[in-house]
């Protein structure tokens, strides 16, 4: 079996690194801006019923 040229290994490693960086950047953008929501929908925090505190 022939040896793999170092340029091919460097190319594959830079491709994997570029995909990783792209994923991190896309995740950060999605986290910051989020997905568009329907303004007529109430927020999830408001739709969860609150439990009354237990008497002591």
JSON list of N, CA and C in Angstrom, two decimals:
[
{"chain": "A", "resi": 1, "resn": "UNK", "atom": "N", "xyz": [0.85, -1.17, 0.00]},
{"chain": "A", "resi": 1, "resn": "UNK", "atom": "CA", "xyz": [0.00, 0.00, 0.00]},
{"chain": "A", "resi": 1, "resn": "UNK", "atom": "C", "xyz": [0.89, 1.24, 0.00]},
{"chain": "A", "resi": 2, "resn": "UNK", "atom": "N", "xyz": [0.58, 2.20, -0.88]},
{"chain": "A", "resi": 2, "resn": "UNK", "atom": "CA", "xyz": [1.38, 3.42, -0.98]},
{"chain": "A", "resi": 2, "resn": "UNK", "atom": "C", "xyz": [1.13, 4.33, 0.21]},
{"chain": "A", "resi": 3, "resn": "UNK", "atom": "N", "xyz": [2.12, 5.15, 0.51]},
{"chain": "A", "resi": 3, "resn": "UNK", "atom": "CA", "xyz": [1.96, 6.12, 1.59]},
{"chain": "A", "resi": 3, "resn": "UNK", "atom": "C", "xyz": [1.10, 7.29, 1.10]},
{"chain": "A", "resi": 4, "resn": "UNK", "atom": "N", "xyz": [0.31, 7.85, 1.99]},
{"chain": "A", "resi": 4, "resn": "UNK", "atom": "CA", "xyz": [-0.53, 9.00, 1.65]},
{"chain": "A", "resi": 4, "resn": "UNK", "atom": "C", "xyz": [0.33, 10.26, 1.69]},
{"chain": "A", "resi": 5, "resn": "UNK", "atom": "N", "xyz": [0.29, 11.08, 0.64]},
{"chain": "A", "resi": 5, "resn": "UNK", "atom": "CA", "xyz": [1.08, 12.31, 0.65]},
{"chain": "A", "resi": 5, "resn": "UNK", "atom": "C", "xyz": [0.67, 13.24, 1.79]},
{"chain": "A", "resi": 6, "resn": "UNK", "atom": "N", "xyz": [1.65, 13.97, 2.33]},
{"chain": "A", "resi": 6, "resn": "UNK", "atom": "CA", "xyz": [1.36, 14.87, 3.45]},
{"chain": "A", "resi": 6, "resn": "UNK", "atom": "C", "xyz": [0.40, 15.98, 3.05]},
{"chain": "A", "resi": 7, "resn": "UNK", "atom": "N", "xyz": [0.41, 16.39, 1.79]},
{"chain": "A", "resi": 7, "resn": "UNK", "atom": "CA", "xyz": [-0.51, 17.45, 1.36]},
{"chain": "A", "resi": 7, "resn": "UNK", "atom": "C", "xyz": [-1.96, 16.97, 1.44]},
{"chain": "A", "resi": 8, "resn": "UNK", "atom": "N", "xyz": [-2.18, 15.69, 1.14]},
{"chain": "A", "resi": 8, "resn": "UNK", "atom": "CA", "xyz": [-3.55, 15.15, 1.21]},
{"chain": "A", "resi": 8, "resn": "UNK", "atom": "C", "xyz": [-4.02, 15.10, 2.66]},
{"chain": "A", "resi": 9, "resn": "UNK", "atom": "N", "xyz": [-3.12, 14.73, 3.56]},
{"chain": "A", "resi": 9, "resn": "UNK", "atom": "CA", "xyz": [-3.48, 14.67, 4.98]},
{"chain": "A", "resi": 9, "resn": "UNK", "atom": "C", "xyz": [-3.77, 16.08, 5.49]},
{"chain": "A", "resi": 10, "resn": "UNK", "atom": "N", "xyz": [-2.94, 17.03, 5.11]},
{"chain": "A", "resi": 10, "resn": "UNK", "atom": "CA", "xyz": [-3.17, 18.43, 5.52]},
{"chain": "A", "resi": 10, "resn": "UNK", "atom": "C", "xyz": [-4.50, 18.93, 4.96]},
{"chain": "A", "resi": 11, "resn": "UNK", "atom": "N", "xyz": [-4.80, 18.57, 3.74]},
{"chain": "A", "resi": 11, "resn": "UNK", "atom": "CA", "xyz": [-6.06, 19.00, 3.13]},
{"chain": "A", "resi": 11, "resn": "UNK", "atom": "C", "xyz": [-7.27, 18.44, 3.85]},
{"chain": "A", "resi": 12, "resn": "UNK", "atom": "N", "xyz": [-7.20, 17.16, 4.20]},
{"chain": "A", "resi": 12, "resn": "UNK", "atom": "CA", "xyz": [-8.31, 16.54, 4.93]},
{"chain": "A", "resi": 12, "resn": "UNK", "atom": "C", "xyz": [-8.48, 17.15, 6.31]},
{"chain": "A", "resi": 13, "resn": "UNK", "atom": "N", "xyz": [-7.35, 17.40, 6.98]},
{"chain": "A", "resi": 13, "resn": "UNK", "atom": "CA", "xyz": [-7.42, 17.99, 8.32]},
{"chain": "A", "resi": 13, "resn": "UNK", "atom": "C", "xyz": [-7.98, 19.42, 8.27]},
{"chain": "A", "resi": 14, "resn": "UNK", "atom": "N", "xyz": [-7.59, 20.19, 7.26]},
{"chain": "A", "resi": 14, "resn": "UNK", "atom": "CA", "xyz": [-8.11, 21.55, 7.16]},
{"chain": "A", "resi": 14, "resn": "UNK", "atom": "C", "xyz": [-9.59, 21.54, 6.79]},
{"chain": "A", "resi": 15, "resn": "UNK", "atom": "N", "xyz": [-10.02, 20.54, 6.01]},
{"chain": "A", "resi": 15, "resn": "UNK", "atom": "CA", "xyz": [-11.44, 20.40, 5.68]},
{"chain": "A", "resi": 15, "resn": "UNK", "atom": "C", "xyz": [-12.26, 20.10, 6.94]},
{"chain": "A", "resi": 16, "resn": "UNK", "atom": "N", "xyz": [-11.78, 19.18, 7.76]},
{"chain": "A", "resi": 16, "resn": "UNK", "atom": "CA", "xyz": [-12.47, 18.83, 9.00]},
{"chain": "A", "resi": 16, "resn": "UNK", "atom": "C", "xyz": [-12.49, 20.04, 9.95]},
{"chain": "A", "resi": 17, "resn": "UNK", "atom": "N", "xyz": [-11.39, 20.75, 10.04]},
{"chain": "A", "resi": 17, "resn": "UNK", "atom": "CA", "xyz": [-11.32, 21.93, 10.89]},
{"chain": "A", "resi": 17, "resn": "UNK", "atom": "C", "xyz": [-12.28, 23.01, 10.40]},
{"chain": "A", "resi": 18, "resn": "UNK", "atom": "N", "xyz": [-12.36, 23.20, 9.08]},
{"chain": "A", "resi": 18, "resn": "UNK", "atom": "CA", "xyz": [-13.27, 24.20, 8.53]},
{"chain": "A", "resi": 18, "resn": "UNK", "atom": "C", "xyz": [-14.73, 23.83, 8.83]},
{"chain": "A", "resi": 19, "resn": "UNK", "atom": "N", "xyz": [-15.08, 22.56, 8.73]},
{"chain": "A", "resi": 19, "resn": "UNK", "atom": "CA", "xyz": [-16.44, 22.13, 9.05]},
{"chain": "A", "resi": 19, "resn": "UNK", "atom": "C", "xyz": [-16.75, 22.34, 10.53]},
{"chain": "A", "resi": 20, "resn": "UNK", "atom": "N", "xyz": [-15.79, 22.08, 11.39]},
{"chain": "A", "resi": 20, "resn": "UNK", "atom": "CA", "xyz": [-15.96, 22.28, 12.82]},
{"chain": "A", "resi": 20, "resn": "UNK", "atom": "C", "xyz": [-16.19, 23.76, 13.14]},
{"chain": "A", "resi": 21, "resn": "UNK", "atom": "N", "xyz": [-15.36, 24.62, 12.55]},
{"chain": "A", "resi": 21, "resn": "UNK", "atom": "CA", "xyz": [-15.50, 26.06, 12.78]},
{"chain": "A", "resi": 21, "resn": "UNK", "atom": "C", "xyz": [-16.84, 26.55, 12.24]},
{"chain": "A", "resi": 22, "resn": "UNK", "atom": "N", "xyz": [-17.23, 26.08, 11.07]},
{"chain": "A", "resi": 22, "resn": "UNK", "atom": "CA", "xyz": [-18.51, 26.47, 10.49]},
{"chain": "A", "resi": 22, "resn": "UNK", "atom": "C", "xyz": [-19.67, 26.05, 11.39]},
{"chain": "A", "resi": 23, "resn": "UNK", "atom": "N", "xyz": [-19.59, 24.85, 11.95]},
{"chain": "A", "resi": 23, "resn": "UNK", "atom": "CA", "xyz": [-20.64, 24.38, 12.86]},
{"chain": "A", "resi": 23, "resn": "UNK", "atom": "C", "xyz": [-20.72, 25.22, 14.12]},
{"chain": "A", "resi": 24, "resn": "UNK", "atom": "N", "xyz": [-19.57, 25.60, 14.66]},
{"chain": "A", "resi": 24, "resn": "UNK", "atom": "CA", "xyz": [-19.56, 26.42, 15.87]},
{"chain": "A", "resi": 24, "resn": "UNK", "atom": "C", "xyz": [-20.14, 27.80, 15.58]},
{"chain": "A", "resi": 25, "resn": "UNK", "atom": "N", "xyz": [-19.75, 28.38, 14.45]},
{"chain": "A", "resi": 25, "resn": "UNK", "atom": "CA", "xyz": [-20.26, 29.71, 14.09]},
{"chain": "A", "resi": 25, "resn": "UNK", "atom": "C", "xyz": [-21.77, 29.65, 13.83]},
{"chain": "A", "resi": 26, "resn": "UNK", "atom": "N", "xyz": [-22.22, 28.63, 13.12]},
{"chain": "A", "resi": 26, "resn": "UNK", "atom": "CA", "xyz": [-23.65, 28.50, 12.84]},
{"chain": "A", "resi": 26, "resn": "UNK", "atom": "C", "xyz": [-24.43, 28.30, 14.14]},
{"chain": "A", "resi": 27, "resn": "UNK", "atom": "N", "xyz": [-23.90, 27.51, 15.05]},
{"chain": "A", "resi": 27, "resn": "UNK", "atom": "CA", "xyz": [-24.56, 27.31, 16.34]},
{"chain": "A", "resi": 27, "resn": "UNK", "atom": "C", "xyz": [-24.64, 28.59, 17.15]},
{"chain": "A", "resi": 28, "resn": "UNK", "atom": "N", "xyz": [-23.57, 29.38, 17.11]},
{"chain": "A", "resi": 28, "resn": "UNK", "atom": "CA", "xyz": [-23.57, 30.65, 17.85]},
{"chain": "A", "resi": 28, "resn": "UNK", "atom": "C", "xyz": [-24.59, 31.62, 17.25]},
{"chain": "A", "resi": 29, "resn": "UNK", "atom": "N", "xyz": [-24.65, 31.70, 15.94]},
{"chain": "A", "resi": 29, "resn": "UNK", "atom": "CA", "xyz": [-25.61, 32.60, 15.27]},
{"chain": "A", "resi": 29, "resn": "UNK", "atom": "C", "xyz": [-27.04, 32.16, 15.60]},
{"chain": "A", "resi": 30, "resn": "UNK", "atom": "N", "xyz": [-27.30, 30.85, 15.56]},
{"chain": "A", "resi": 30, "resn": "UNK", "atom": "CA", "xyz": [-28.64, 30.35, 15.86]},
{"chain": "A", "resi": 30, "resn": "UNK", "atom": "C", "xyz": [-29.00, 30.63, 17.32]},
{"chain": "A", "resi": 31, "resn": "UNK", "atom": "N", "xyz": [-28.02, 30.49, 18.21]},
{"chain": "A", "resi": 31, "resn": "UNK", "atom": "CA", "xyz": [-28.28, 30.74, 19.63]},
{"chain": "A", "resi": 31, "resn": "UNK", "atom": "C", "xyz": [-28.57, 32.22, 19.87]},
{"chain": "A", "resi": 32, "resn": "UNK", "atom": "N", "xyz": [-27.83, 33.10, 19.21]},
{"chain": "A", "resi": 32, "resn": "UNK", "atom": "CA", "xyz": [-28.02, 34.54, 19.42]},
{"chain": "A", "resi": 32, "resn": "UNK", "atom": "C", "xyz": [-29.34, 35.01, 18.83]},
{"chain": "A", "resi": 33, "resn": "UNK", "atom": "N", "xyz": [-29.60, 34.65, 17.59]},
{"chain": "A", "resi": 33, "resn": "UNK", "atom": "CA", "xyz": [-30.79, 35.17, 16.91]},
{"chain": "A", "resi": 33, "resn": "UNK", "atom": "C", "xyz": [-32.00, 34.26, 17.05]},
{"chain": "A", "resi": 34, "resn": "UNK", "atom": "N", "xyz": [-31.80, 32.99, 17.26]},
{"chain": "A", "resi": 34, "resn": "UNK", "atom": "CA", "xyz": [-32.91, 32.05, 17.41]},
{"chain": "A", "resi": 34, "resn": "UNK", "atom": "C", "xyz": [-33.71, 31.91, 16.14]},
{"chain": "A", "resi": 35, "resn": "UNK", "atom": "N", "xyz": [-34.78, 31.16, 16.23]},
{"chain": "A", "resi": 35, "resn": "UNK", "atom": "CA", "xyz": [-35.65, 31.01, 15.07]},
{"chain": "A", "resi": 35, "resn": "UNK", "atom": "C", "xyz": [-36.85, 31.93, 15.25]},
{"chain": "A", "resi": 36, "resn": "UNK", "atom": "N", "xyz": [-37.43, 32.39, 14.17]},
{"chain": "A", "resi": 36, "resn": "UNK", "atom": "CA", "xyz": [-38.57, 33.31, 14.29]},
{"chain": "A", "resi": 36, "resn": "UNK", "atom": "C", "xyz": [-39.76, 32.62, 14.97]},
{"chain": "A", "resi": 37, "resn": "UNK", "atom": "N", "xyz": [-40.43, 33.33, 15.83]},
{"chain": "A", "resi": 37, "resn": "UNK", "atom": "CA", "xyz": [-41.57, 32.76, 16.55]},
{"chain": "A", "resi": 37, "resn": "UNK", "atom": "C", "xyz": [-42.85, 33.45, 16.11]},
{"chain": "A", "resi": 38, "resn": "UNK", "atom": "N", "xyz": [-43.95, 32.80, 16.40]},
{"chain": "A", "resi": 38, "resn": "UNK", "atom": "CA", "xyz": [-45.26, 33.35, 16.10]},
{"chain": "A", "resi": 38, "resn": "UNK", "atom": "C", "xyz": [-45.62, 34.33, 17.21]},
{"chain": "A", "resi": 39, "resn": "UNK", "atom": "N", "xyz": [-45.80, 35.62, 16.93]},
{"chain": "A", "resi": 39, "resn": "UNK", "atom": "CA", "xyz": [-46.07, 36.59, 17.99]},
{"chain": "A", "resi": 39, "resn": "UNK", "atom": "C", "xyz": [-47.39, 36.35, 18.72]},
{"chain": "A", "resi": 40, "resn": "UNK", "atom": "N", "xyz": [-48.32, 35.65, 18.07]},
{"chain": "A", "resi": 40, "resn": "UNK", "atom": "CA", "xyz": [-49.61, 35.41, 18.73]},
{"chain": "A", "resi": 40, "resn": "UNK", "atom": "C", "xyz": [-49.51, 34.29, 19.77]},
{"chain": "A", "resi": 41, "resn": "UNK", "atom": "N", "xyz": [-48.43, 33.49, 19.73]},
{"chain": "A", "resi": 41, "resn": "UNK", "atom": "CA", "xyz": [-48.25, 32.40, 20.70]},
{"chain": "A", "resi": 41, "resn": "UNK", "atom": "C", "xyz": [-47.70, 32.95, 22.00]},
{"chain": "A", "resi": 42, "resn": "UNK", "atom": "N", "xyz": [-48.24, 32.50, 23.15]},
{"chain": "A", "resi": 42, "resn": "UNK", "atom": "CA", "xyz": [-47.67, 32.95, 24.43]},
{"chain": "A", "resi": 42, "resn": "UNK", "atom": "C", "xyz": [-46.32, 32.28, 24.66]},
{"chain": "A", "resi": 43, "resn": "UNK", "atom": "N", "xyz": [-45.42, 32.91, 25.39]},
{"chain": "A", "resi": 43, "resn": "UNK", "atom": "CA", "xyz": [-44.14, 32.27, 25.70]},
{"chain": "A", "resi": 43, "resn": "UNK", "atom": "C", "xyz": [-44.35, 30.98, 26.49]},
{"chain": "A", "resi": 44, "resn": "UNK", "atom": "N", "xyz": [-43.44, 30.05, 26.35]},
{"chain": "A", "resi": 44, "resn": "UNK", "atom": "CA", "xyz": [-43.57, 28.76, 27.02]},
{"chain": "A", "resi": 44, "resn": "UNK", "atom": "C", "xyz": [-43.61, 28.92, 28.53]},
{"chain": "A", "resi": 45, "resn": "UNK", "atom": "N", "xyz": [-42.87, 29.88, 29.07]},
{"chain": "A", "resi": 45, "resn": "UNK", "atom": "CA", "xyz": [-42.83, 30.07, 30.53]},
{"chain": "A", "resi": 45, "resn": "UNK", "atom": "C", "xyz": [-44.20, 30.48, 31.07]},
{"chain": "A", "resi": 46, "resn": "UNK", "atom": "N", "xyz": [-44.98, 31.19, 30.26]},
{"chain": "A", "resi": 46, "resn": "UNK", "atom": "CA", "xyz": [-46.31, 31.61, 30.71]},
{"chain": "A", "resi": 46, "resn": "UNK", "atom": "C", "xyz": [-47.33, 30.50, 30.60]},
{"chain": "A", "resi": 47, "resn": "UNK", "atom": "N", "xyz": [-47.10, 29.50, 29.77]},
{"chain": "A", "resi": 47, "resn": "UNK", "atom": "CA", "xyz": [-48.08, 28.44, 29.58]},
{"chain": "A", "resi": 47, "resn": "UNK", "atom": "C", "xyz": [-47.90, 27.28, 30.56]},
{"chain": "A", "resi": 48, "resn": "UNK", "atom": "N", "xyz": [-46.82, 27.29, 31.34]},
{"chain": "A", "resi": 48, "resn": "UNK", "atom": "CA", "xyz": [-46.59, 26.23, 32.32]},
{"chain": "A", "resi": 48, "resn": "UNK", "atom": "C", "xyz": [-47.32, 26.60, 33.60]},
{"chain": "A", "resi": 49, "resn": "UNK", "atom": "N", "xyz": [-48.21, 25.73, 34.08]},
{"chain": "A", "resi": 49, "resn": "UNK", "atom": "CA", "xyz": [-48.95, 26.07, 35.31]},
{"chain": "A", "resi": 49, "resn": "UNK", "atom": "C", "xyz": [-48.00, 26.11, 36.51]},
{"chain": "A", "resi": 50, "resn": "UNK", "atom": "N", "xyz": [-48.19, 27.10, 37.36]},
{"chain": "A", "resi": 50, "resn": "UNK", "atom": "CA", "xyz": [-47.37, 27.23, 38.56]},
{"chain": "A", "resi": 50, "resn": "UNK", "atom": "C", "xyz": [-48.03, 26.48, 39.71]},
{"chain": "A", "resi": 51, "resn": "UNK", "atom": "N", "xyz": [-47.20, 25.75, 40.45]},
{"chain": "A", "resi": 51, "resn": "UNK", "atom": "CA", "xyz": [-47.72, 24.99, 41.59]},
{"chain": "A", "resi": 51, "resn": "UNK", "atom": "C", "xyz": [-47.77, 25.92, 42.81]},
{"chain": "A", "resi": 52, "resn": "UNK", "atom": "N", "xyz": [-48.86, 25.82, 43.55]},
{"chain": "A", "resi": 52, "resn": "UNK", "atom": "CA", "xyz": [-48.99, 26.63, 44.76]},
{"chain": "A", "resi": 52, "resn": "UNK", "atom": "C", "xyz": [-48.03, 26.11, 45.83]},
{"chain": "A", "resi": 53, "resn": "UNK", "atom": "N", "xyz": [-47.44, 26.99, 46.64]},
{"chain": "A", "resi": 53, "resn": "UNK", "atom": "CA", "xyz": [-46.54, 26.53, 47.68]},
{"chain": "A", "resi": 53, "resn": "UNK", "atom": "C", "xyz": [-47.28, 25.69, 48.71]},
{"chain": "A", "resi": 54, "resn": "UNK", "atom": "N", "xyz": [-46.61, 24.68, 49.23]},
{"chain": "A", "resi": 54, "resn": "UNK", "atom": "CA", "xyz": [-47.22, 23.78, 50.22]},
{"chain": "A", "resi": 54, "resn": "UNK", "atom": "C", "xyz": [-47.39, 24.52, 51.55]},
{"chain": "A", "resi": 55, "resn": "UNK", "atom": "N", "xyz": [-48.54, 24.31, 52.20]},
{"chain": "A", "resi": 55, "resn": "UNK", "atom": "CA", "xyz": [-48.73, 24.95, 53.51]},
{"chain": "A", "resi": 55, "resn": "UNK", "atom": "C", "xyz": [-47.75, 24.38, 54.55]},
{"chain": "A", "resi": 56, "resn": "UNK", "atom": "N", "xyz": [-47.34, 25.24, 55.47]},
{"chain": "A", "resi": 56, "resn": "UNK", "atom": "CA", "xyz": [-46.36, 24.78, 56.48]},
{"chain": "A", "resi": 56, "resn": "UNK", "atom": "C", "xyz": [-47.00, 24.62, 57.82]}
]
